[in-house]
Each structure stands twice: as structure tokens, then as C-alpha cells.
One Martini backbone bead per residue (centre of mass of N, CA, C, O) as a GRO file, in nm:
protein
   66
    1MET     BB    1   0.963  -0.277  -0.132
    2PRO     BB    2   0.737  -0.127  -0.293
    3ARG     BB    3   0.731   0.121  -0.522
    4MET     BB    4   0.473   0.265  -0.432
    5ALA     BB    5   0.560   0.319  -0.140
    6ILE     BB    6   0.799   0.497  -0.213
    7GLU     BB    7   0.639   0.714  -0.363
    8LEU     BB    8   0.458   0.791  -0.123
    9LEU     BB    9   0.694   0.887   0.053
   10HIS     BB   10   0.782   1.115  -0.134
   11VAL     BB   11   0.521   1.276  -0.123
   12ALA     BB   12   0.510   1.308   0.183
   13ALA     BB   13   0.781   1.457   0.207
   14GLY     BB   14   0.697   1.697   0.032
   15LEU     BB   15   0.462   1.788   0.214
   16VAL     BB   16   0.622   1.835   0.470
   17ALA     BB   17   0.811   2.047   0.350
   18ALA     BB   18   0.593   2.249   0.259
   19VAL     BB   19   0.472   2.298   0.539
   20ALA     BB   20   0.728   2.391   0.683
   21MET     BB   21   0.795   2.632   0.495
   22THR     BB   22   0.525   2.777   0.523
   23TRP     BB   23   0.525   2.812   0.825
   24ALA     BB   24   0.792   2.970   0.845
   25ALA     BB   25   0.709   3.204   0.661
   26ALA     BB   26   0.453   3.291   0.821
   27TRP     BB   27   0.607   3.345   1.085
   28ALA     BB   28   0.820   3.557   0.966
   29TYR     BB   29   0.554   3.689   0.789
   30PRO     BB   30   0.258   3.794   0.903
   31LEU     BB   31   0.149   3.990   0.676
   32GLY     BB   32   0.170   3.727   0.457
   33ARG     BB   33   0.017   3.470   0.552
   34GLU     BB   34  -0.211   3.420   0.346
   35THR     BB   35  -0.037   3.415   0.089
   36ILE     BB   36   0.157   3.195   0.178
   37TRP     BB   37  -0.059   2.970   0.210
   38TRP     BB   38  -0.148   2.972  -0.086
   39CYS     BB   39   0.129   2.899  -0.201
   40GLY     BB   40   0.159   2.638  -0.039
   41ALA     BB   41  -0.090   2.498  -0.158
   42ALA     BB   42   0.018   2.496  -0.446
   43ALA     BB   43   0.269   2.325  -0.381
   44MET     BB   44   0.112   2.078  -0.276
   45LEU     BB   45  -0.045   2.023  -0.533
   46ALA     BB   46   0.204   1.989  -0.715
   47THR     BB   47   0.320   1.748  -0.565
   48VAL     BB   48   0.086   1.558  -0.622
   49LEU     BB   49   0.076   1.583  -0.934
   50MET     BB   50   0.381   1.492  -0.976
   51GLY     BB   51   0.319   1.198  -0.839
   52VAL     BB   52   0.131   1.044  -1.037
   53GLY     BB   53   0.318   0.924  -1.251
   54PRO     BB   54   0.509   0.756  -1.066
   55LEU     BB   55   0.278   0.592  -0.941
   56ARG     BB   56   0.180   0.453  -1.198
   57ARG     BB   57   0.449   0.316  -1.269
   58ALA     BB   58   0.483   0.161  -1.003
   59ARG     BB   59   0.223  -0.003  -1.026
   60ALA     BB   60   0.292  -0.147  -1.289
   61ILE     BB   61   0.546  -0.287  -1.185
   62ASP     BB   62   0.415  -0.438  -0.948
   63ARG     BB   63   0.216  -0.603  -1.126
   64ARG     BB   64   0.434  -0.750  -1.305
   65ARG     BB   65   0.580  -0.895  -1.046
   66ARG     BB   66   0.335  -1.098  -0.964
   0.00000   0.00000   0.00000
């Protein structure tokens, strides 16, 4: 499996985890639902942004191996 695909799976897993935790927190505390979802959105954005560097490195490694 190419390294880039593995990195994409890691980012996707992080997003799934962030959505699940945000949903559970919003469900558990309905009064703070809107704020919780905004914080969750920030966490999801951070997950994507932190995945950019590893994705670029994985892409470069995959290109060199061709």
C-alpha cells in the first residue's frame, strides 16, 4: 500500500474520531451544543492541517519509489 494512502487513512481516522467525540460531547451537554460543535470544527481543521506535512512527505517518497 502506498504511503500516501496510509497517511490519508490516518487523517480520515482522526476526522472520524473528532466527529464522534464532538457528537458525544454535544449530546451529553445540550446547552453547550453550538460551542462544542465550533470547537469540534476547529479540531477537525487542525487534524487536516497537521496531516498536510506527512501527506507531502509520503507523496515525495511514493514518487521516488516509482
